[in-house]
Amino acid sequence: AGAPRLPDASAVMAPLTRRDPDAVRAAVRRTRGTEPGPPLTLAQAVNATLADVLASWPQALVFGEDVAAKGGVYGVTRGLRKRFGGQRVFDTLLDEQTVLGTALGAAVAGLLPVPEIQYLAYLHNAEDQLRGEGASLAFFSDGQYRNGMVVRIAGFAHQEGFGGHFHNDGSVAVLRDVPGLVVAVPSHPAEAPALLRACVGLAVGEGRVCVFLEPIALYHERDLHDGDGAWLAPYEPADEDEDVVDRVATHGTGDDLLLVTFGTGVRTSMRAAARLRERGVDCTVLDLRWLAPLPHADLLRHAGRFARVLVVDETRASGGVAEGVLAALADAGWPGRARRVAGRDSFVPLGPAAAHVLVSEDDVVEAAAATMDHDGRLPRRREG
């Protein structure tokens, strides 16, 4: 009865907010890799980084449905089993609760699990393994127990109607709603290795449960525009001071409109920006990269240079990422005009009908035009 009581919200949330950036950086440096490589697709870049993780951390395990013998549905884990053996890269039952349950046990035992959920739509069978078990362990034990892991999930839509809603899903709300859970989304092979290494750093250094949400539609993309090879990048080992946690990435230098997006939306927005440039509107595309927690400081720093912001959100309008971005701008008192374009509140249908409910390049161009002044003139820009 005489034990100390938690006096305020900061004390309650301490296990969630406690950070150790030095430990994270040390883990990233250990995972840095040694050899640069030729230009790779996004899938190949993730594969190369996973190889570095397995080589750098003897306790690392990569497992899931079809990840070993087959090398994954999209070939992302191809060759890892042959290189590192079946005890470290192995197939599981076709059951997501088993996949994440195995990861929980392995993490508590001191291993570094990197499980794969084959499709984001399949996560919903087992999401409470993360919400009720994985992400809450450090909170309820006040950090006495840690179970750091990196859960790789192939997700989002834009697969030209393949598989319907069983294989196309943008339901990230269930992940963003879990306190302390980290969600990162790579969009380009130049940035995927650093993001994945950062998640490993957070898992090892702080015991974080991280979700690495990979856009299926960009796995094997090679071009931004036909034949330009702009969606390829050479594999680069980490810099000594590499630190991308809570940092956004930007593409372009336009100062008329800021397009805030992530995942598949980055390529869509960059293509739309090229069309907008022909209409006299110069854009910068901001890739959030981190969906939970959102990189508020970096977002606001960039938005401060613009009078207009358009959020391009490939998830759904209800419970989507754009809600959090717009709230962050409003809470900070950002004085400009902001709009969003988002997916419809619908399941993803089969075949060409999928295009009716997903965000398209045309949608971004039209929404950008609506974000400008009604008479077509560019808005007066803010100073500073």
CSV table of C-alpha atoms in Angstrom, one decimal:
chain,number,residue,atom,x,y,z
A,1,ALA,CA,0.0,0.0,0.0
A,2,GLY,CA,2.9,2.3,0.6
A,3,ALA,CA,4.6,1.8,-2.7
A,4,PRO,CA,5.2,4.9,-4.9
A,5,ARG,CA,2.5,5.8,-7.3
A,6,LEU,CA,3.0,6.9,-10.9
A,7,PRO,CA,2.7,10.7,-10.6
A,8,ASP,CA,1.9,11.9,-14.1
A,9,ALA,CA,1.6,10.9,-17.8
A,10,SER,CA,5.3,11.1,-18.5
A,11,ALA,CA,6.0,8.5,-15.8
A,12,VAL,CA,3.3,6.2,-17.2
A,13,MET,CA,4.7,6.5,-20.7
A,14,ALA,CA,8.4,6.3,-19.8
A,15,PRO,CA,8.8,2.7,-21.0
A,16,LEU,CA,7.4,3.9,-24.4
A,17,THR,CA,9.4,7.1,-24.7
A,18,ARG,CA,12.7,6.0,-23.2
A,19,ARG,CA,15.4,6.2,-26.0
A,20,ASP,CA,19.0,5.1,-26.3
A,21,PRO,CA,20.3,6.6,-29.6
A,22,ASP,CA,23.9,5.6,-28.9
A,23,ALA,CA,22.9,1.9,-28.7
A,24,VAL,CA,20.9,2.3,-31.8
A,25,ARG,CA,23.8,3.9,-33.7
A,26,ALA,CA,26.1,1.2,-32.5
A,27,ALA,CA,23.8,-1.6,-33.8
A,28,VAL,CA,23.4,0.2,-37.1
A,29,ARG,CA,27.2,0.5,-37.5
A,30,ARG,CA,27.5,-3.3,-36.8
A,31,THR,CA,25.0,-4.0,-39.5
A,32,ARG,CA,26.7,-1.6,-42.0
A,33,GLY,CA,27.9,-4.2,-44.5
A,34,THR,CA,31.2,-4.1,-46.3
A,35,GLU,CA,30.8,-4.2,-50.0
A,36,PRO,CA,28.9,-1.8,-52.3
A,37,GLY,CA,27.0,-3.4,-55.1
A,38,PRO,CA,25.5,-2.8,-58.5
A,39,PRO,CA,22.1,-1.0,-59.1
A,40,LEU,CA,19.3,-2.9,-57.5
A,41,THR,CA,15.5,-2.9,-57.4
A,42,LEU,CA,13.7,-2.4,-54.1
A,43,ALA,CA,13.3,-6.2,-53.6
A,44,GLN,CA,17.0,-6.8,-54.3
A,45,ALA,CA,18.0,-4.0,-51.9
A,46,VAL,CA,16.0,-5.5,-49.1
A,47,ASN,CA,17.5,-8.9,-49.9
A,48,ALA,CA,21.1,-7.5,-49.7
A,49,THR,CA,20.4,-5.8,-46.4
A,50,LEU,CA,18.9,-8.9,-44.9
A,51,ALA,CA,22.1,-10.7,-45.9
A,52,ASP,CA,24.1,-8.1,-44.0
A,53,VAL,CA,21.8,-8.5,-41.0
A,54,LEU,CA,22.3,-12.2,-41.0
A,55,ALA,CA,26.0,-11.9,-41.5
A,56,SER,CA,26.4,-9.3,-38.7
A,57,TRP,CA,24.1,-10.8,-36.1
A,58,PRO,CA,24.6,-14.5,-35.4
A,59,GLN,CA,21.4,-14.5,-33.4
A,60,ALA,CA,19.3,-13.1,-36.3
A,61,LEU,CA,16.6,-15.4,-37.8
A,62,VAL,CA,14.6,-14.9,-41.0
A,63,PHE,CA,11.4,-16.9,-41.2
A,64,GLY,CA,7.9,-17.0,-42.5
A,65,GLU,CA,5.6,-18.6,-45.1
A,66,ASP,CA,7.6,-19.6,-48.1
A,67,VAL,CA,10.6,-17.4,-47.3
A,68,ALA,CA,13.3,-20.2,-47.3
A,69,ALA,CA,13.0,-22.8,-50.0
A,70,LYS,CA,11.0,-20.6,-52.4
A,71,GLY,CA,12.7,-17.3,-51.4
A,72,GLY,CA,9.4,-15.5,-50.8
A,73,VAL,CA,6.5,-14.9,-53.1
A,74,TYR,CA,8.3,-11.9,-54.7
A,75,GLY,CA,11.8,-13.3,-54.4
A,76,VAL,CA,12.8,-10.9,-51.6
A,77,THR,CA,14.5,-13.6,-49.5
A,78,ARG,CA,15.9,-15.6,-52.4
A,79,GLY,CA,19.3,-17.2,-51.7
A,80,LEU,CA,19.4,-16.5,-48.0
A,81,ARG,CA,18.6,-20.1,-46.9
A,82,LYS,CA,21.4,-21.4,-49.2
A,83,ARG,CA,23.9,-18.9,-47.8
A,84,PHE,CA,23.0,-19.0,-44.1
A,85,GLY,CA,21.4,-22.4,-43.6
A,86,GLY,CA,18.0,-23.8,-42.7
A,87,GLN,CA,18.4,-23.2,-39.0
A,88,ARG,CA,18.5,-19.4,-39.5
A,89,VAL,CA,16.3,-19.0,-42.6
A,90,PHE,CA,13.3,-21.3,-42.4
A,91,ASP,CA,9.7,-21.8,-43.5
A,92,THR,CA,6.8,-21.8,-41.0
A,93,LEU,CA,3.3,-23.1,-41.0
A,94,LEU,CA,0.8,-21.2,-43.0
A,95,ASP,CA,-0.4,-19.5,-39.9
A,96,GLU,CA,0.4,-15.8,-39.0
A,97,GLN,CA,-0.2,-16.4,-35.3
A,98,THR,CA,2.5,-19.0,-35.4
A,99,VAL,CA,4.8,-16.7,-37.3
A,100,LEU,CA,4.5,-13.9,-34.8
A,101,GLY,CA,4.3,-16.2,-31.8
A,102,THR,CA,7.6,-17.7,-32.8
A,103,ALA,CA,9.0,-14.2,-33.1
A,104,LEU,CA,7.8,-13.3,-29.6
A,105,GLY,CA,9.4,-16.3,-28.0
A,106,ALA,CA,12.6,-16.0,-29.9
A,107,ALA,CA,13.0,-12.3,-29.0
A,108,VAL,CA,12.4,-12.9,-25.3
A,109,ALA,CA,15.0,-15.6,-25.5
A,110,GLY,CA,17.6,-13.1,-26.7
A,111,LEU,CA,17.5,-13.8,-30.5
A,112,LEU,CA,16.8,-11.3,-33.2
A,113,PRO,CA,13.8,-12.4,-35.2
A,114,VAL,CA,13.0,-11.0,-38.6
A,115,PRO,CA,9.7,-12.7,-39.4
A,116,GLU,CA,7.8,-12.1,-42.6
A,117,ILE,CA,4.0,-11.7,-42.9
A,118,GLN,CA,3.3,-12.6,-46.5
A,119,TYR,CA,0.7,-9.9,-47.1
A,120,LEU,CA,-0.6,-7.1,-45.0
A,121,ALA,CA,-4.1,-8.4,-45.3
A,122,TYR,CA,-2.9,-11.6,-43.5
A,123,LEU,CA,-1.7,-9.6,-40.5
A,124,HIS,CA,-5.3,-9.2,-39.3
A,125,ASN,CA,-5.4,-12.9,-38.3
A,126,ALA,CA,-2.7,-12.2,-35.8
A,127,GLU,CA,-2.4,-8.5,-35.1
A,128,ASP,CA,-3.0,-9.0,-31.3
A,129,GLN,CA,0.3,-10.8,-31.1
A,130,LEU,CA,1.8,-7.4,-31.7
A,131,ARG,CA,-0.7,-5.2,-29.8
A,132,GLY,CA,-1.5,-7.4,-26.8
A,133,GLU,CA,1.9,-9.2,-26.5
A,134,GLY,CA,4.8,-7.9,-28.5
A,135,ALA,CA,4.6,-4.1,-28.1
A,136,SER,CA,3.2,-4.2,-24.6
A,137,LEU,CA,5.9,-6.3,-22.9
A,138,ALA,CA,8.4,-3.5,-22.2
A,139,PHE,CA,5.6,-1.2,-21.1
A,140,PHE,CA,4.1,-3.5,-18.5
A,141,SER,CA,7.5,-4.6,-17.2
A,142,ASP,CA,8.9,-1.1,-17.1
A,143,GLY,CA,11.6,-2.1,-19.5
A,144,GLN,CA,12.8,-5.1,-17.5
A,145,TYR,CA,11.9,-7.4,-20.5
A,146,ARG,CA,12.6,-6.5,-24.1
A,147,ASN,CA,11.6,-8.3,-27.2
A,148,GLY,CA,13.1,-6.4,-30.1
A,149,MET,CA,12.2,-7.7,-33.6
A,150,VAL,CA,11.7,-6.5,-37.1
A,151,VAL,CA,8.5,-7.8,-38.7
A,152,ARG,CA,8.6,-7.5,-42.5
A,153,ILE,CA,5.3,-7.2,-44.2
A,154,ALA,CA,4.5,-7.0,-48.0
A,155,GLY,CA,1.7,-4.6,-48.3
A,156,PHE,CA,-0.4,-1.9,-50.0
A,157,ALA,CA,-2.2,-2.3,-53.2
A,158,HIS,CA,-1.6,-1.0,-56.8
A,159,GLN,CA,-1.0,-4.6,-58.1
A,160,GLU,CA,-3.3,-4.0,-61.1
A,161,GLY,CA,-6.1,-5.9,-59.5
A,162,PHE,CA,-4.3,-9.0,-58.6
A,163,GLY,CA,-5.7,-11.0,-55.6
A,164,GLY,CA,-8.4,-8.6,-54.6
A,165,HIS,CA,-8.6,-7.6,-50.9
A,166,PHE,CA,-6.8,-10.8,-49.7
A,167,HIS,CA,-3.6,-9.6,-51.3
A,168,ASN,CA,-4.1,-5.8,-51.5
A,169,ASP,CA,-4.4,-3.9,-48.2
A,170,GLY,CA,-3.5,-0.5,-46.9
A,171,SER,CA,-4.9,-1.0,-43.4
A,172,VAL,CA,-2.1,0.5,-41.4
A,173,ALA,CA,-4.4,2.1,-38.7
A,174,VAL,CA,-4.2,-1.1,-36.6
A,175,LEU,CA,-0.4,-0.7,-36.5
A,176,ARG,CA,-0.3,3.1,-36.0
A,177,ASP,CA,-2.6,2.7,-33.1
A,178,VAL,CA,-0.3,0.5,-31.0
A,179,PRO,CA,1.7,2.6,-28.5
A,180,GLY,CA,5.5,2.2,-28.9
A,181,LEU,CA,5.3,0.2,-32.2
A,182,VAL,CA,7.6,1.5,-34.9
A,183,VAL,CA,6.4,1.4,-38.5
A,184,ALA,CA,8.8,2.2,-41.4
A,185,VAL,CA,8.0,2.2,-45.1
A,186,PRO,CA,10.7,2.1,-47.8
A,187,SER,CA,9.9,3.5,-51.2
A,188,HIS,CA,13.2,3.5,-53.1
A,189,PRO,CA,16.1,1.1,-53.2
A,190,ALA,CA,18.5,3.9,-52.4
A,191,GLU,CA,16.9,4.3,-49.0
A,192,ALA,CA,15.6,0.9,-48.1
A,193,PRO,CA,18.9,-0.4,-46.7
A,194,ALA,CA,19.3,2.5,-44.3
A,195,LEU,CA,15.7,2.2,-43.1
A,196,LEU,CA,16.0,-1.6,-42.5
A,197,ARG,CA,19.3,-1.1,-40.7
A,198,ALA,CA,17.7,1.5,-38.5
A,199,CYS,CA,14.9,-0.9,-37.6
A,200,VAL,CA,17.4,-3.5,-36.6
A,201,GLY,CA,19.2,-0.8,-34.6
A,202,LEU,CA,16.0,0.0,-32.8
A,203,ALA,CA,15.2,-3.6,-32.2
A,204,VAL,CA,18.7,-4.4,-30.8
A,205,GLY,CA,19.5,-1.0,-29.1
A,206,GLU,CA,16.1,-0.2,-27.6
A,207,GLY,CA,14.2,-3.5,-27.7
A,208,ARG,CA,11.6,-2.0,-30.1
A,209,VAL,CA,9.0,-4.0,-32.0
A,210,CYS,CA,9.4,-2.6,-35.6
A,211,VAL,CA,7.2,-3.3,-38.6
A,212,PHE,CA,9.0,-2.8,-42.0
A,213,LEU,CA,6.1,-2.4,-44.5
A,214,GLU,CA,7.3,-3.0,-48.0
A,215,PRO,CA,5.3,-1.7,-51.0
A,216,ILE,CA,4.6,-4.7,-53.3
A,217,ALA,CA,4.0,-2.5,-56.3
A,218,LEU,CA,7.6,-1.1,-56.1
A,219,TYR,CA,9.4,-4.4,-55.5
A,220,HIS,CA,10.5,-4.9,-59.1
A,221,GLU,CA,10.0,-1.4,-60.5
A,222,ARG,CA,13.0,-0.1,-62.4
A,223,ASP,CA,11.9,3.2,-63.9
A,224,LEU,CA,10.3,6.5,-62.8
A,225,HIS,CA,9.6,7.3,-66.4
A,226,ASP,CA,9.9,4.8,-69.2
A,227,GLY,CA,13.4,3.5,-69.6
A,228,ASP,CA,15.2,5.9,-67.3
A,229,GLY,CA,16.3,3.4,-64.6
A,230,ALA,CA,15.5,5.9,-61.9
A,231,TRP,CA,14.0,3.3,-59.6
A,232,LEU,CA,17.3,1.4,-59.3
A,233,ALA,CA,20.1,2.3,-57.0
A,234,PRO,CA,23.5,0.8,-56.1
A,235,TYR,CA,23.7,-0.9,-52.8
A,236,GLU,CA,25.7,1.2,-50.3
A,237,PRO,CA,27.1,0.1,-46.9
A,238,ALA,CA,26.1,2.4,-44.0
A,239,ASP,CA,28.0,5.5,-43.3
A,240,GLU,CA,29.7,5.7,-39.9
A,241,ASP,CA,27.2,8.4,-38.8
A,242,GLU,CA,24.1,7.0,-40.6
A,243,ASP,CA,21.0,8.1,-38.7
A,244,VAL,CA,17.7,8.1,-40.4
A,245,VAL,CA,15.4,7.5,-37.4
A,246,ASP,CA,12.6,10.0,-37.5
A,247,ARG,CA,14.0,11.6,-40.6
A,248,VAL,CA,12.1,12.2,-43.9
A,249,ALA,CA,13.5,12.2,-47.4
A,250,THR,CA,12.7,14.8,-50.1
A,251,HIS,CA,12.8,14.7,-53.9
A,252,GLY,CA,12.9,17.8,-56.0
A,253,THR,CA,13.4,21.5,-55.1
A,254,GLY,CA,10.2,23.1,-56.0
A,255,ASP,CA,8.7,25.6,-53.6
A,256,ASP,CA,5.1,26.0,-54.9
A,257,LEU,CA,3.6,22.9,-53.4
A,258,LEU,CA,4.8,20.2,-50.9
A,259,LEU,CA,3.5,16.7,-51.7
A,260,VAL,CA,3.7,14.7,-48.4
A,261,THR,CA,3.5,10.9,-49.0
A,262,PHE,CA,5.1,7.5,-48.5
A,263,GLY,CA,5.4,4.1,-50.1
A,264,THR,CA,3.9,3.7,-53.5
A,265,GLY,CA,2.7,7.3,-53.3
A,266,VAL,CA,6.3,8.5,-53.6
A,267,ARG,CA,6.7,7.3,-57.2
A,268,THR,CA,3.1,8.4,-58.0
A,269,SER,CA,3.7,11.8,-56.6
A,270,MET,CA,7.1,12.2,-58.4
A,271,ARG,CA,5.4,11.3,-61.7
A,272,ALA,CA,2.6,13.8,-61.0
A,273,ALA,CA,5.1,16.5,-60.1
A,274,ALA,CA,6.6,16.2,-63.5
A,275,ARG,CA,3.2,16.8,-65.1
A,276,LEU,CA,2.6,19.7,-62.7
A,277,ARG,CA,5.9,21.3,-63.6
A,278,GLU,CA,4.6,21.5,-67.2
A,279,ARG,CA,1.7,23.5,-65.8
A,280,GLY,CA,3.9,25.9,-64.0
A,281,VAL,CA,3.7,24.4,-60.5
A,282,ASP,CA,7.0,23.3,-59.0
A,283,CYS,CA,6.7,20.7,-56.3
A,284,THR,CA,8.8,19.0,-53.7
A,285,VAL,CA,7.9,15.4,-52.8
A,286,LEU,CA,8.4,14.6,-49.1
A,287,ASP,CA,8.7,10.9,-48.2
A,288,LEU,CA,7.6,10.4,-44.6
A,289,ARG,CA,9.3,7.0,-44.4
A,290,TRP,CA,8.1,6.6,-40.8
A,291,LEU,CA,4.4,6.1,-40.2
A,292,ALA,CA,4.6,5.4,-36.4
A,293,PRO,CA,5.6,7.5,-34.8
A,294,LEU,CA,5.3,10.2,-37.5
A,295,PRO,CA,8.4,12.3,-37.9
A,296,HIS,CA,6.7,15.5,-36.7
A,297,ALA,CA,9.8,17.7,-36.3
A,298,ASP,CA,11.1,17.0,-39.8
A,299,LEU,CA,7.7,17.3,-41.3
A,300,LEU,CA,7.0,20.7,-39.8
A,301,ARG,CA,10.5,21.9,-40.7
A,302,HIS,CA,9.9,21.2,-44.4
A,303,ALA,CA,6.2,22.3,-44.4
A,304,GLY,CA,7.3,25.7,-42.9
A,305,ARG,CA,8.8,26.6,-46.3
A,306,PHE,CA,5.5,26.2,-48.1
A,307,ALA,CA,2.1,27.9,-48.3
A,308,ARG,CA,0.4,24.8,-49.7
A,309,VAL,CA,0.6,21.1,-48.7
A,310,LEU,CA,-1.1,18.1,-50.4
A,311,VAL,CA,-1.0,14.8,-48.5
A,312,VAL,CA,-1.0,11.8,-50.9
A,313,ASP,CA,-2.2,8.8,-48.9
A,314,GLU,CA,-2.6,5.4,-50.5
A,315,THR,CA,-4.3,4.1,-47.5
A,316,ARG,CA,-8.0,4.7,-46.9
A,317,ALA,CA,-9.6,8.1,-46.1
A,318,SER,CA,-10.9,6.8,-42.7
A,319,GLY,CA,-8.1,5.8,-40.4
A,320,GLY,CA,-5.4,6.7,-43.0
A,321,VAL,CA,-2.0,8.3,-42.5
A,322,ALA,CA,-3.2,11.7,-43.9
A,323,GLU,CA,-5.3,12.2,-40.8
A,324,GLY,CA,-2.2,12.2,-38.6
A,325,VAL,CA,-0.3,14.5,-41.0
A,326,LEU,CA,-3.0,17.1,-41.2
A,327,ALA,CA,-3.5,17.0,-37.4
A,328,ALA,CA,0.2,17.6,-36.9
A,329,LEU,CA,0.1,20.6,-39.2
A,330,ALA,CA,-3.0,22.0,-37.4
A,331,ASP,CA,-1.6,21.3,-33.9
A,332,ALA,CA,1.6,23.2,-34.8
A,333,GLY,CA,-0.4,26.2,-36.0
A,334,TRP,CA,0.9,25.9,-39.6
A,335,PRO,CA,-0.9,28.7,-41.4
A,336,GLY,CA,-1.0,27.4,-45.0
A,337,ARG,CA,-3.6,25.6,-47.0
A,338,ALA,CA,-3.6,21.8,-46.8
A,339,ARG,CA,-5.6,19.1,-48.6
A,340,ARG,CA,-5.4,15.4,-49.0
A,341,VAL,CA,-6.1,12.8,-51.6
A,342,ALA,CA,-6.6,9.3,-50.2
A,343,GLY,CA,-7.9,5.8,-51.1
A,344,ARG,CA,-11.6,5.2,-50.9
A,345,ASP,CA,-13.2,3.6,-47.9
A,346,SER,CA,-13.6,0.3,-49.7
A,347,PHE,CA,-12.0,-3.1,-50.0
A,348,VAL,CA,-9.8,-3.6,-53.1
A,349,PRO,CA,-11.8,-5.4,-55.8
A,350,LEU,CA,-10.4,-7.8,-58.4
A,351,GLY,CA,-9.2,-6.7,-61.8
A,352,PRO,CA,-9.4,-3.2,-63.3
A,353,ALA,CA,-12.1,-2.1,-60.9
A,354,ALA,CA,-9.3,-1.7,-58.3
A,355,ALA,CA,-8.3,1.6,-60.0
A,356,HIS,CA,-11.6,3.1,-59.0
A,357,VAL,CA,-10.8,3.0,-55.2
A,358,LEU,CA,-7.0,3.6,-55.3
A,359,VAL,CA,-5.1,6.8,-55.6
A,360,SER,CA,-3.9,7.5,-59.1
A,361,GLU,CA,-1.5,9.8,-60.7
A,362,ASP,CA,-4.4,11.7,-62.2
A,363,ASP,CA,-5.9,12.1,-58.8
A,364,VAL,CA,-2.8,13.7,-57.5
A,365,VAL,CA,-2.6,16.1,-60.4
A,366,GLU,CA,-6.2,17.1,-59.9
A,367,ALA,CA,-5.9,17.5,-56.2
A,368,ALA,CA,-2.8,19.6,-56.6
A,369,ALA,CA,-4.5,21.9,-58.9
A,370,ALA,CA,-7.4,22.3,-56.4
A,371,THR,CA,-4.9,23.1,-53.7
A,372,MET,CA,-3.6,26.1,-55.6
A,373,ASP,CA,-5.6,29.3,-55.8
A,374,HIS,CA,-9.0,29.1,-57.5
A,375,ASP,CA,-7.9,31.4,-60.3
A,376,GLY,CA,-4.8,29.3,-61.1
A,377,ARG,CA,-2.3,31.8,-59.7
A,378,LEU,CA,0.4,30.5,-57.4
A,379,PRO,CA,-0.1,31.4,-53.7
A,380,ARG,CA,2.1,34.0,-52.1
A,381,ARG,CA,4.8,32.1,-50.3
A,382,ARG,CA,5.6,32.5,-46.6
A,383,GLU,CA,8.9,33.9,-45.5
A,384,GLY,CA,11.4,31.8,-43.5
